mmCIF file with all atom_site columns, N, CA and C in Angstrom:
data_model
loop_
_atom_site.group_PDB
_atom_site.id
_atom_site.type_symbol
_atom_site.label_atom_id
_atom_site.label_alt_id
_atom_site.label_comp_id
_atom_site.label_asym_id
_atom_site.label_entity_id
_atom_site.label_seq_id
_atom_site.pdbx_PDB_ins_code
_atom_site.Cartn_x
_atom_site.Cartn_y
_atom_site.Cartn_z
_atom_site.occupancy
_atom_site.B_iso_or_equiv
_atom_site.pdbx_formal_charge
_atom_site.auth_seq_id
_atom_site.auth_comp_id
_atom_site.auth_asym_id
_atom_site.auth_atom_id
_atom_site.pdbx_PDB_model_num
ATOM 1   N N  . UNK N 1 1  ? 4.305   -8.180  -5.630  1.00 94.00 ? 1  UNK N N  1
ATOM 2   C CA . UNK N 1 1  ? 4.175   -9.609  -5.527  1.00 94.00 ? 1  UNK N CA 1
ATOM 3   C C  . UNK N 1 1  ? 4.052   -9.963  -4.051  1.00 94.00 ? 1  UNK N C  1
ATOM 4   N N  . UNK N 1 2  ? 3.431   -10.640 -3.758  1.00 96.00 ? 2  UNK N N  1
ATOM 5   C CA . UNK N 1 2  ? 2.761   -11.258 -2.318  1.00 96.00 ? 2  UNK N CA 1
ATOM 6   C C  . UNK N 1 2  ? 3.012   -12.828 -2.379  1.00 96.00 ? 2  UNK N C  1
ATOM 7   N N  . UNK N 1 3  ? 3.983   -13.022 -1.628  1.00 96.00 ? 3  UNK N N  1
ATOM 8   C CA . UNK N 1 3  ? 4.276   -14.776 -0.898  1.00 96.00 ? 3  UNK N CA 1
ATOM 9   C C  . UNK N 1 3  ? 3.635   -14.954 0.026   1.00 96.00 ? 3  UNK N C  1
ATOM 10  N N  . UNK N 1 4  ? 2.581   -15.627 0.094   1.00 94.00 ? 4  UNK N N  1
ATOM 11  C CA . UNK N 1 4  ? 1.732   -16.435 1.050   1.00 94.00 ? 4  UNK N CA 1
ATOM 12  C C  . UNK N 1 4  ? 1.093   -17.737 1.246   1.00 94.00 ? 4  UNK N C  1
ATOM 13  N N  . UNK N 1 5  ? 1.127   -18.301 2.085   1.00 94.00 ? 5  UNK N N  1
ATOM 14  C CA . UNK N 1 5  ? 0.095   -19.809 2.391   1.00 94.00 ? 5  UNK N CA 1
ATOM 15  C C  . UNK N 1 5  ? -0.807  -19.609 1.659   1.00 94.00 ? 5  UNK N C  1
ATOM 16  N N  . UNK N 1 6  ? -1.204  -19.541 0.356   1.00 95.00 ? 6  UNK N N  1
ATOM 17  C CA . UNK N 1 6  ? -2.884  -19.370 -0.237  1.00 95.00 ? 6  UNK N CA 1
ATOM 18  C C  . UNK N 1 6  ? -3.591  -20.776 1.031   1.00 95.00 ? 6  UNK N C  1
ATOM 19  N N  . UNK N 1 7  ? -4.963  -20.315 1.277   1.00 95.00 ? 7  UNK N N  1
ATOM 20  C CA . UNK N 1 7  ? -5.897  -21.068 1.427   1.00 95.00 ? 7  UNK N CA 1
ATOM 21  C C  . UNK N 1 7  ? -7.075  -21.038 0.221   1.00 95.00 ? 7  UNK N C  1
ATOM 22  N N  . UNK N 1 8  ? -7.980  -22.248 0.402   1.00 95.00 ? 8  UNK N N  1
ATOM 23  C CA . UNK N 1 8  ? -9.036  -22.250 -0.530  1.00 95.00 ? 8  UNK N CA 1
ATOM 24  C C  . UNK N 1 8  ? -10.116 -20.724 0.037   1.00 95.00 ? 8  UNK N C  1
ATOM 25  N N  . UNK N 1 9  ? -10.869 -20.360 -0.681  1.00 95.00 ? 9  UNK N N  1
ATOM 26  C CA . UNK N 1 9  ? -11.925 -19.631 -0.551  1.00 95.00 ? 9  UNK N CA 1
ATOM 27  C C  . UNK N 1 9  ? -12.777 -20.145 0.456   1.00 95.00 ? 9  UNK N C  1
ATOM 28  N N  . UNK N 1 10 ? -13.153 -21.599 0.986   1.00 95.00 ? 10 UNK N N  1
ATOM 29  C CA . UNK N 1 10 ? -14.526 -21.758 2.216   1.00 95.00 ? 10 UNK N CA 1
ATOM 30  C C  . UNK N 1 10 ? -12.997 -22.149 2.804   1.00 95.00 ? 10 UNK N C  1
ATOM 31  N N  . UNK N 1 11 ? -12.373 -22.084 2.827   1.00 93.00 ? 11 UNK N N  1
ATOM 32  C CA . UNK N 1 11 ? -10.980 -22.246 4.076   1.00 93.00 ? 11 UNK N CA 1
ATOM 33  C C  . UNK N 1 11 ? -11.088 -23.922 4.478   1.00 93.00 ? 11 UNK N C  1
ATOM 34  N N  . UNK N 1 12 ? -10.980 -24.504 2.932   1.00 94.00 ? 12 UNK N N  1
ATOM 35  C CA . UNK N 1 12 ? -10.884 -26.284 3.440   1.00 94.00 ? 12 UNK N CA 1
ATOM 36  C C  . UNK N 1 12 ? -9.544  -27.061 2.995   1.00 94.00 ? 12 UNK N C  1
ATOM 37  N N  . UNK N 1 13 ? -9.029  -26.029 3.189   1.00 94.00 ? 13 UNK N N  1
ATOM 38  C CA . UNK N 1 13 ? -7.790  -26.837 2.175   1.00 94.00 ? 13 UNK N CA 1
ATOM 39  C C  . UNK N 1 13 ? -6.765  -25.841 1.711   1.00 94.00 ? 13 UNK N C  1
ATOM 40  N N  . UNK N 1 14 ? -5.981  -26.200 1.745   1.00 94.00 ? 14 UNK N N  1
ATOM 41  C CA . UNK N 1 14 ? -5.126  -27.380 1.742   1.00 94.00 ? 14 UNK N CA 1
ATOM 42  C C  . UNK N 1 14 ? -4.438  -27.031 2.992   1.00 94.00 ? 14 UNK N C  1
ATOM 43  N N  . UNK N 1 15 ? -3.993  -27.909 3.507   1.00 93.00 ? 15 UNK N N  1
ATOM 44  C CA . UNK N 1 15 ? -3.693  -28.510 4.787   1.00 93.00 ? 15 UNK N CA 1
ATOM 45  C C  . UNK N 1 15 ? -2.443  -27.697 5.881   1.00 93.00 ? 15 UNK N C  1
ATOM 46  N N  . UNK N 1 16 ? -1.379  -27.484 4.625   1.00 93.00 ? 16 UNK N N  1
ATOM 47  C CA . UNK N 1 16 ? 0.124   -26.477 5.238   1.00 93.00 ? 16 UNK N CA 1
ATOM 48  C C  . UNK N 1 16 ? -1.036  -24.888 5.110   1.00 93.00 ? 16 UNK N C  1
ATOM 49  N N  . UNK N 1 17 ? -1.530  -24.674 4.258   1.00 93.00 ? 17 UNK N N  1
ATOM 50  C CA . UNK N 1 17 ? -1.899  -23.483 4.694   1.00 93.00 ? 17 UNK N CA 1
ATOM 51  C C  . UNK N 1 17 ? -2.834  -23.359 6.252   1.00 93.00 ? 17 UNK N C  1
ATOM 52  N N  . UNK N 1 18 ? -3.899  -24.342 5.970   1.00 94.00 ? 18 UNK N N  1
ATOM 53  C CA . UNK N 1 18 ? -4.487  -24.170 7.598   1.00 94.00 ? 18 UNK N CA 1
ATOM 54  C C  . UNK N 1 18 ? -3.821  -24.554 8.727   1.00 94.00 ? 18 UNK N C  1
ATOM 55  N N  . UNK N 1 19 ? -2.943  -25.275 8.503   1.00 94.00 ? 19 UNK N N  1
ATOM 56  C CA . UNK N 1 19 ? -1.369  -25.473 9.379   1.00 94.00 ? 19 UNK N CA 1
ATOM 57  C C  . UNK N 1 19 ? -0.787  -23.939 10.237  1.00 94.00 ? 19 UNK N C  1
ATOM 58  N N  . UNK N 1 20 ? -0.268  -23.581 8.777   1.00 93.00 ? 20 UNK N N  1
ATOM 59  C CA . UNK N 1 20 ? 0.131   -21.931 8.728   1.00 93.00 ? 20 UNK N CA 1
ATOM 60  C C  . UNK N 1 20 ? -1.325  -20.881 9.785   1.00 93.00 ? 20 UNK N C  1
ATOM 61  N N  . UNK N 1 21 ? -2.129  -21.091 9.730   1.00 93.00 ? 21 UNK N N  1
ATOM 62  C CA . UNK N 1 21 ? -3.261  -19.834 10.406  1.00 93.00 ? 21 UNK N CA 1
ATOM 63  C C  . UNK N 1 21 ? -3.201  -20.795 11.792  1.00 93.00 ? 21 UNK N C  1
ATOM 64  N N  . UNK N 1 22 ? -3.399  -21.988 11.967  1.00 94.00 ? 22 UNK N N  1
ATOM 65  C CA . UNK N 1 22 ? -3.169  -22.376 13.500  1.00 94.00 ? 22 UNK N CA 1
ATOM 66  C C  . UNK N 1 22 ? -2.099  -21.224 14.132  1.00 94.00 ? 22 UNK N C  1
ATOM 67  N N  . UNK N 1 23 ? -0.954  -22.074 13.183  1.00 94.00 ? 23 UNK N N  1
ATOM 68  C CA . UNK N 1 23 ? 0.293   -21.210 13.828  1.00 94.00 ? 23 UNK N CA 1
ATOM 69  C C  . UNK N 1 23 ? 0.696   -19.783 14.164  1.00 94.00 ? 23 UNK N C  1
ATOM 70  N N  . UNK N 1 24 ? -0.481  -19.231 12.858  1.00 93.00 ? 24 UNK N N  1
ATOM 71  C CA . UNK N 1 24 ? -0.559  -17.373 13.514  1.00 93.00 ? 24 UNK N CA 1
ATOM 72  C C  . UNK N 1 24 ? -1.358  -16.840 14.342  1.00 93.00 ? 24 UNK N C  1
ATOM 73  N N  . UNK N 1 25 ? -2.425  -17.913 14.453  1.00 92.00 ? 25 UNK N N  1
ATOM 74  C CA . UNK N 1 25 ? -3.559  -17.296 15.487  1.00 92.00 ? 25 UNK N CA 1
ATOM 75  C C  . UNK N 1 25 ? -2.875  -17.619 16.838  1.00 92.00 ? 25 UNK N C  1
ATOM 76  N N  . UNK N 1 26 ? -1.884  -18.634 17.093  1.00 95.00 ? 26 UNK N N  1
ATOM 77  C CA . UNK N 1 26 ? -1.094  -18.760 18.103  1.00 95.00 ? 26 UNK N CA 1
ATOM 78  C C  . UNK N 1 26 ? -0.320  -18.082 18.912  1.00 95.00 ? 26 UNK N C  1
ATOM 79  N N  . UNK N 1 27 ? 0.316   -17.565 17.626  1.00 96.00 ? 27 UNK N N  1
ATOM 80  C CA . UNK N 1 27 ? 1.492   -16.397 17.764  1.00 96.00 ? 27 UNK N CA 1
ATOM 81  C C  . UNK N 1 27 ? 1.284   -14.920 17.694  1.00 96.00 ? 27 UNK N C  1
ATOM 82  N N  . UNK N 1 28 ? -0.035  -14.690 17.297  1.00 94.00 ? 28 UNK N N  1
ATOM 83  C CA . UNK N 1 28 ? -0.353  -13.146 17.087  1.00 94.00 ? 28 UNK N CA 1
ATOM 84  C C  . UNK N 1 28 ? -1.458  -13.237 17.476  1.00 94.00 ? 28 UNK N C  1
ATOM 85  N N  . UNK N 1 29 ? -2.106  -12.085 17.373  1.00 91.00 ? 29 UNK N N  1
ATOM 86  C CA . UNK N 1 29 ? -3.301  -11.336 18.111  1.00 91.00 ? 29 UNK N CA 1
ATOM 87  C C  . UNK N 1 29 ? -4.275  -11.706 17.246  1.00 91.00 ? 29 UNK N C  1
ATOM 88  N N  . UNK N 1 30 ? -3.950  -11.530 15.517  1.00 88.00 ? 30 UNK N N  1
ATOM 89  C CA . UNK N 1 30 ? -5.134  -11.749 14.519  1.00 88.00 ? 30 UNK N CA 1
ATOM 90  C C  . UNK N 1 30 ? -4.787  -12.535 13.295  1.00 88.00 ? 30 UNK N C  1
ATOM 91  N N  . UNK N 1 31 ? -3.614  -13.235 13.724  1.00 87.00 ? 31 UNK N N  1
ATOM 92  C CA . UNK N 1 31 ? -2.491  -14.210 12.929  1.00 87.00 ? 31 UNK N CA 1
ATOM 93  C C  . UNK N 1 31 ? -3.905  -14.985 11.866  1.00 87.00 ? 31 UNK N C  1
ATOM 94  N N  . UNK N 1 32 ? -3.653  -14.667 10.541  1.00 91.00 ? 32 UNK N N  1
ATOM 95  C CA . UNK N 1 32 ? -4.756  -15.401 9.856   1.00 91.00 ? 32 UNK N CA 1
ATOM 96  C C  . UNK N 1 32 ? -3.848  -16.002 8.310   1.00 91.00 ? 32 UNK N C  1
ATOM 97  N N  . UNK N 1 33 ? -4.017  -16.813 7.418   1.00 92.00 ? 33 UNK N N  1
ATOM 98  C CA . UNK N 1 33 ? -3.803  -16.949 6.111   1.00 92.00 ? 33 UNK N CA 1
ATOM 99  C C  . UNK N 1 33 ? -5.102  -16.415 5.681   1.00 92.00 ? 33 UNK N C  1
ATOM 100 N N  . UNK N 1 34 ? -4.743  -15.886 4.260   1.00 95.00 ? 34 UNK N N  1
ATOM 101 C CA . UNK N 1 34 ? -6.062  -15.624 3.161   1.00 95.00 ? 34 UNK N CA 1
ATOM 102 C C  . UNK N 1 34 ? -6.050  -16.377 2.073   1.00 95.00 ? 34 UNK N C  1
ATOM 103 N N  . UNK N 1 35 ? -7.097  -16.384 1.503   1.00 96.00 ? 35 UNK N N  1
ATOM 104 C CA . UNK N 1 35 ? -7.360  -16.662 -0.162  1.00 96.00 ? 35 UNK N CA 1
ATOM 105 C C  . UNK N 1 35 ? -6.888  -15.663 -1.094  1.00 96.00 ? 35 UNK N C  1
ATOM 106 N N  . UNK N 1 36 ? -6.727  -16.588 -2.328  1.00 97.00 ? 36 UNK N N  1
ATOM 107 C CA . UNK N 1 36 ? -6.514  -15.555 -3.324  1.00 97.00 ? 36 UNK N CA 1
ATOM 108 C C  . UNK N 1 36 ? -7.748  -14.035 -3.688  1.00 97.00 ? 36 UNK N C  1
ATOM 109 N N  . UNK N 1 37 ? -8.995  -14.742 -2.985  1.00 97.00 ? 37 UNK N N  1
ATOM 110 C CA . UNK N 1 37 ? -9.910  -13.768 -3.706  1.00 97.00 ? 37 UNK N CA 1
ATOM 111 C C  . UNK N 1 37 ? -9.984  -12.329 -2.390  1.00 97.00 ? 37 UNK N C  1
ATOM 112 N N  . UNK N 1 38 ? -9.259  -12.882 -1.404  1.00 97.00 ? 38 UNK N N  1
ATOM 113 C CA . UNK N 1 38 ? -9.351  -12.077 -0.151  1.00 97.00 ? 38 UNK N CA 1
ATOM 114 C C  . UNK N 1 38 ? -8.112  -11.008 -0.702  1.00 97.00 ? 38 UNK N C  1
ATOM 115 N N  . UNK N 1 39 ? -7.042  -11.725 -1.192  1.00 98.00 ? 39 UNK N N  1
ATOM 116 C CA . UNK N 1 39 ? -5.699  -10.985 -1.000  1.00 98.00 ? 39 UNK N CA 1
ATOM 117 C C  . UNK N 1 39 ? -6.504  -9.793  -2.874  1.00 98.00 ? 39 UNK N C  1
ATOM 118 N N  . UNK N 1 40 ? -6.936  -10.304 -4.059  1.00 98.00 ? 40 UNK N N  1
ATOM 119 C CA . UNK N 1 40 ? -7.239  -9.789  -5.103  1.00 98.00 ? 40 UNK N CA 1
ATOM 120 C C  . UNK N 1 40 ? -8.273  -8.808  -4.643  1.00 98.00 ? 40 UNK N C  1
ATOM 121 N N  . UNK N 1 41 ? -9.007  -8.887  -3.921  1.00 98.00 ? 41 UNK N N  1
ATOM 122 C CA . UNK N 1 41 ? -10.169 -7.521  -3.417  1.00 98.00 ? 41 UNK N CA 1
ATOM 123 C C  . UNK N 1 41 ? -9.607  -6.979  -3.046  1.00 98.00 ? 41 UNK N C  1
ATOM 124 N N  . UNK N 1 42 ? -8.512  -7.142  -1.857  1.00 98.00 ? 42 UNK N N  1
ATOM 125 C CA . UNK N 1 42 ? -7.002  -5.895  -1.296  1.00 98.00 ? 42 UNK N CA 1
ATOM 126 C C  . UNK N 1 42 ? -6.586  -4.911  -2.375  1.00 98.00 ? 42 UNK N C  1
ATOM 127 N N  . UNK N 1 43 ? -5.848  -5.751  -3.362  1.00 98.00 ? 43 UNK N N  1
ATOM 128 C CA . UNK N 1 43 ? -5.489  -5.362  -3.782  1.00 98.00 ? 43 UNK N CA 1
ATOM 129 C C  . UNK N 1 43 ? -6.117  -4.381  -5.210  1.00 98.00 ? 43 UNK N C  1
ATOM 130 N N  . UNK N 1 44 ? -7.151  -4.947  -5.492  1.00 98.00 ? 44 UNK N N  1
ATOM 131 C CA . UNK N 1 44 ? -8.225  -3.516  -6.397  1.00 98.00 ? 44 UNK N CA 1
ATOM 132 C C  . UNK N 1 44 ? -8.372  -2.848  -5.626  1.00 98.00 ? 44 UNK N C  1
ATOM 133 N N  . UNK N 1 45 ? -8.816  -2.991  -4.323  1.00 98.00 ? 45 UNK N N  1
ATOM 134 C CA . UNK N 1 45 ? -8.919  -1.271  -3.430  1.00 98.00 ? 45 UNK N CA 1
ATOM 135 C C  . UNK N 1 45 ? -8.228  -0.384  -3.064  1.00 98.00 ? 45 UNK N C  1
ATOM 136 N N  . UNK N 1 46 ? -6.387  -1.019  -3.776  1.00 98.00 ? 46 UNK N N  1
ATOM 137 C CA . UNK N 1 46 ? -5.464  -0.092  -3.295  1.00 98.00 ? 46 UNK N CA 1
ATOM 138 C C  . UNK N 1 46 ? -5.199  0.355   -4.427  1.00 98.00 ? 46 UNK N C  1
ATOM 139 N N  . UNK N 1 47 ? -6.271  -0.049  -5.701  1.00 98.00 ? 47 UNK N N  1
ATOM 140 C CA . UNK N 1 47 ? -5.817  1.022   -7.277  1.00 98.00 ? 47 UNK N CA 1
ATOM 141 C C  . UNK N 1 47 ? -4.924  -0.217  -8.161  1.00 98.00 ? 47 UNK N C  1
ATOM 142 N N  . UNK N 1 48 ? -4.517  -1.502  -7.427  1.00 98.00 ? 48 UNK N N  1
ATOM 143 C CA . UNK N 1 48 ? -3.772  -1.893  -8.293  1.00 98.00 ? 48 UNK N CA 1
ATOM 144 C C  . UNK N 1 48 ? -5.004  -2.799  -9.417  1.00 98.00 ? 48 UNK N C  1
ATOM 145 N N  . UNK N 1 49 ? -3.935  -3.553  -10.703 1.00 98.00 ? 49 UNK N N  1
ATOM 146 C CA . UNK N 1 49 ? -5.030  -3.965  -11.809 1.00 98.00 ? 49 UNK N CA 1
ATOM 147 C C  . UNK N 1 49 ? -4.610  -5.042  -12.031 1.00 98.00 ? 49 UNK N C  1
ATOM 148 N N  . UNK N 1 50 ? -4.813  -6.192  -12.281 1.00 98.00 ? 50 UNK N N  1
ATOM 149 C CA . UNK N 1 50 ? -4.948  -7.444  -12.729 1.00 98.00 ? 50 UNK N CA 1
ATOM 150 C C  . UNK N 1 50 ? -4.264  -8.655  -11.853 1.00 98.00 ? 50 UNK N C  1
ATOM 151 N N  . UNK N 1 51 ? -4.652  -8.533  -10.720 1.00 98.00 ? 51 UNK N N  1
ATOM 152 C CA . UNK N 1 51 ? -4.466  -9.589  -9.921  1.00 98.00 ? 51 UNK N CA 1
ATOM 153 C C  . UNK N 1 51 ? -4.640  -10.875 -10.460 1.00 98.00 ? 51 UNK N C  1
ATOM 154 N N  . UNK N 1 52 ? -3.185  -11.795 -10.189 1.00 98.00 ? 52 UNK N N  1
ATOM 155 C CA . UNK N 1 52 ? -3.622  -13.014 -10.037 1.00 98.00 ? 52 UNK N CA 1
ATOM 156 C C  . UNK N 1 52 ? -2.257  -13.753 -9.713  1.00 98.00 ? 52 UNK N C  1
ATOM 157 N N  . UNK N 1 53 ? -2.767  -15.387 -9.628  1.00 97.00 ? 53 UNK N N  1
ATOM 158 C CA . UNK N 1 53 ? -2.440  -15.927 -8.580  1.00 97.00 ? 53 UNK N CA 1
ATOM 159 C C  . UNK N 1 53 ? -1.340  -16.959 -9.829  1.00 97.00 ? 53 UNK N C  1
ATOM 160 N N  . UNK N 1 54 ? -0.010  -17.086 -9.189  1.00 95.00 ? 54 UNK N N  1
ATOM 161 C CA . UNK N 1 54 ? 1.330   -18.171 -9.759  1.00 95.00 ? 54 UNK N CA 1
ATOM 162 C C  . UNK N 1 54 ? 1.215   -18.802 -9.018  1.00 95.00 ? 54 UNK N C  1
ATOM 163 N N  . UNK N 1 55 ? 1.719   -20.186 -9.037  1.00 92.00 ? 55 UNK N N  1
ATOM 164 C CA . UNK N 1 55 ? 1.669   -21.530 -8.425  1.00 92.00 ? 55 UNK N CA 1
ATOM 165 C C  . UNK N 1 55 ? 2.773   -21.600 -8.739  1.00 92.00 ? 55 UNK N C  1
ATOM 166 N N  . UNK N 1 56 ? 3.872   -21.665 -7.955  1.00 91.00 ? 56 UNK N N  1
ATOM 167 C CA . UNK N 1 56 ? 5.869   -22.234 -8.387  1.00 91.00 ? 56 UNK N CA 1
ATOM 168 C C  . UNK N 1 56 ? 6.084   -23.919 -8.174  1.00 91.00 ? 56 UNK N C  1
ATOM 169 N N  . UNK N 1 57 ? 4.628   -24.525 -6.909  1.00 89.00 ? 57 UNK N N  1
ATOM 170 C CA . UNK N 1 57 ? 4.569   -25.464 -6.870  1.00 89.00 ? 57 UNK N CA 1
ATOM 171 C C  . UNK N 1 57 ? 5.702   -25.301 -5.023  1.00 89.00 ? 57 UNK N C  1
ATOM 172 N N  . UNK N 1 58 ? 5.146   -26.504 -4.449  1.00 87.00 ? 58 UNK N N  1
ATOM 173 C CA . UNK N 1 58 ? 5.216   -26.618 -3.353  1.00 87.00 ? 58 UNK N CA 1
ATOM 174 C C  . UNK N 1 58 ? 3.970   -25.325 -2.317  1.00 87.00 ? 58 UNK N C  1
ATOM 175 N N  . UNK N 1 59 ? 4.255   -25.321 -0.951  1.00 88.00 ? 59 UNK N N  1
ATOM 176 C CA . UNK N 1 59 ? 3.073   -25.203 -0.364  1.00 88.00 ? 59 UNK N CA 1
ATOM 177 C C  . UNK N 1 59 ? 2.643   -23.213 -0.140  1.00 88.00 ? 59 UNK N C  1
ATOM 178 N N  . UNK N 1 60 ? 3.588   -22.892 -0.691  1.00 93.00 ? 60 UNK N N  1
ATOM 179 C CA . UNK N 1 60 ? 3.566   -21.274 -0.793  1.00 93.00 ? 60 UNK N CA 1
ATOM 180 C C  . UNK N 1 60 ? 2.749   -21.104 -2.295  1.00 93.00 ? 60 UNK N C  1
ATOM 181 N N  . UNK N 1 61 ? 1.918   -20.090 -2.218  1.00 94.00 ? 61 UNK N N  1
ATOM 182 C CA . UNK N 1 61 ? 1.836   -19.506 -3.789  1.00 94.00 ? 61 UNK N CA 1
ATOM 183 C C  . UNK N 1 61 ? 2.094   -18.177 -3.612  1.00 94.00 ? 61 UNK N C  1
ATOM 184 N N  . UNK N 1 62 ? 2.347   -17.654 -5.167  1.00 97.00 ? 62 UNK N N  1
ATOM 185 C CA . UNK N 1 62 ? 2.346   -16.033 -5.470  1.00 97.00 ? 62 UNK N CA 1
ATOM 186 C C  . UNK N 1 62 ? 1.199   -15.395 -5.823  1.00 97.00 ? 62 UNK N C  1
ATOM 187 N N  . UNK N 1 63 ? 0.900   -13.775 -5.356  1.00 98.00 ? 63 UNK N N  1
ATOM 188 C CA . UNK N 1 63 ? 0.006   -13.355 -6.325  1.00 98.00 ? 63 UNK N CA 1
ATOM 189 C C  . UNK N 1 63 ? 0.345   -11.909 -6.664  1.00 98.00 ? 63 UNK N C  1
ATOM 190 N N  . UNK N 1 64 ? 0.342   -11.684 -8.040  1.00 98.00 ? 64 UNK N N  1
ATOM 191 C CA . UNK N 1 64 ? 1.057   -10.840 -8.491  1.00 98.00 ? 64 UNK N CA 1
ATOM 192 C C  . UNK N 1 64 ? 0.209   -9.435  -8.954  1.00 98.00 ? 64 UNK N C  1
ATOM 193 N N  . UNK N 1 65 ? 0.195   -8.250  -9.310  1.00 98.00 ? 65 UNK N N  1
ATOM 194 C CA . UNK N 1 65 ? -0.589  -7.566  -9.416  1.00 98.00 ? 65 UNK N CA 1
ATOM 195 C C  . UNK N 1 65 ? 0.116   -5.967  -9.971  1.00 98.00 ? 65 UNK N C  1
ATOM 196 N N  . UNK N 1 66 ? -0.789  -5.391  -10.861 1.00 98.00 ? 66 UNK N N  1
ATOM 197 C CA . UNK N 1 66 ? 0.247   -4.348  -12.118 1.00 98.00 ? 66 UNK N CA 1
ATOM 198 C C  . UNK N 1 66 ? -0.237  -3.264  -11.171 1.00 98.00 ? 66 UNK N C  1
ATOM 199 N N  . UNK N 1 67 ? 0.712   -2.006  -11.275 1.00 96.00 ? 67 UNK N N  1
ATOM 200 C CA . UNK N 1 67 ? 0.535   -0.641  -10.863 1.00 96.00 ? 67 UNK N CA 1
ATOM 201 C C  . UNK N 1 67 ? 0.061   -0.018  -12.245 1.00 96.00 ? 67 UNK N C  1
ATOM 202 N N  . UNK N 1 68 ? -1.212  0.269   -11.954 1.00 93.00 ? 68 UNK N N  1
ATOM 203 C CA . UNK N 1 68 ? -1.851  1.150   -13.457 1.00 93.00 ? 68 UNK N CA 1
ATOM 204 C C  . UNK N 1 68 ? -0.724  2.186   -13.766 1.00 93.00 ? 68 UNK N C  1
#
């Protein structure tokens, strides 16, 4: 399971997440937030299977993903 700022896919939204990548490109060298479809391609290339994305509500989401 992965806790992160989701951003949208063209990176327009929503607002605490592009908040959040100001604040890492600030603080780090390559400080970025991703999308769900960025973090779900990760994660098929590391073998895992059925990515997807929980909403608990407020400005974090989850995305969860099975070990075959």
């Amino acid at each position: 399971m992965i806790s992160e700022f989701l951003v949208n896919q063209d990176r327009s939204g929503p607002p605490m997440g592009l908040i959040f990548a100001v604040n890492m490109l600030a603080h780090t060298d390559l400080g970025d937030t991703f999308s769900f479809e960025e973090i779900s391609a990760w994660l098929k290339e590391a073998g895992l299977a059925n990515p997807r994305r929980i909403d608990p509500g407020g400005p974090v989401g989850l995305v969860m993903a099975d070990k075959p």
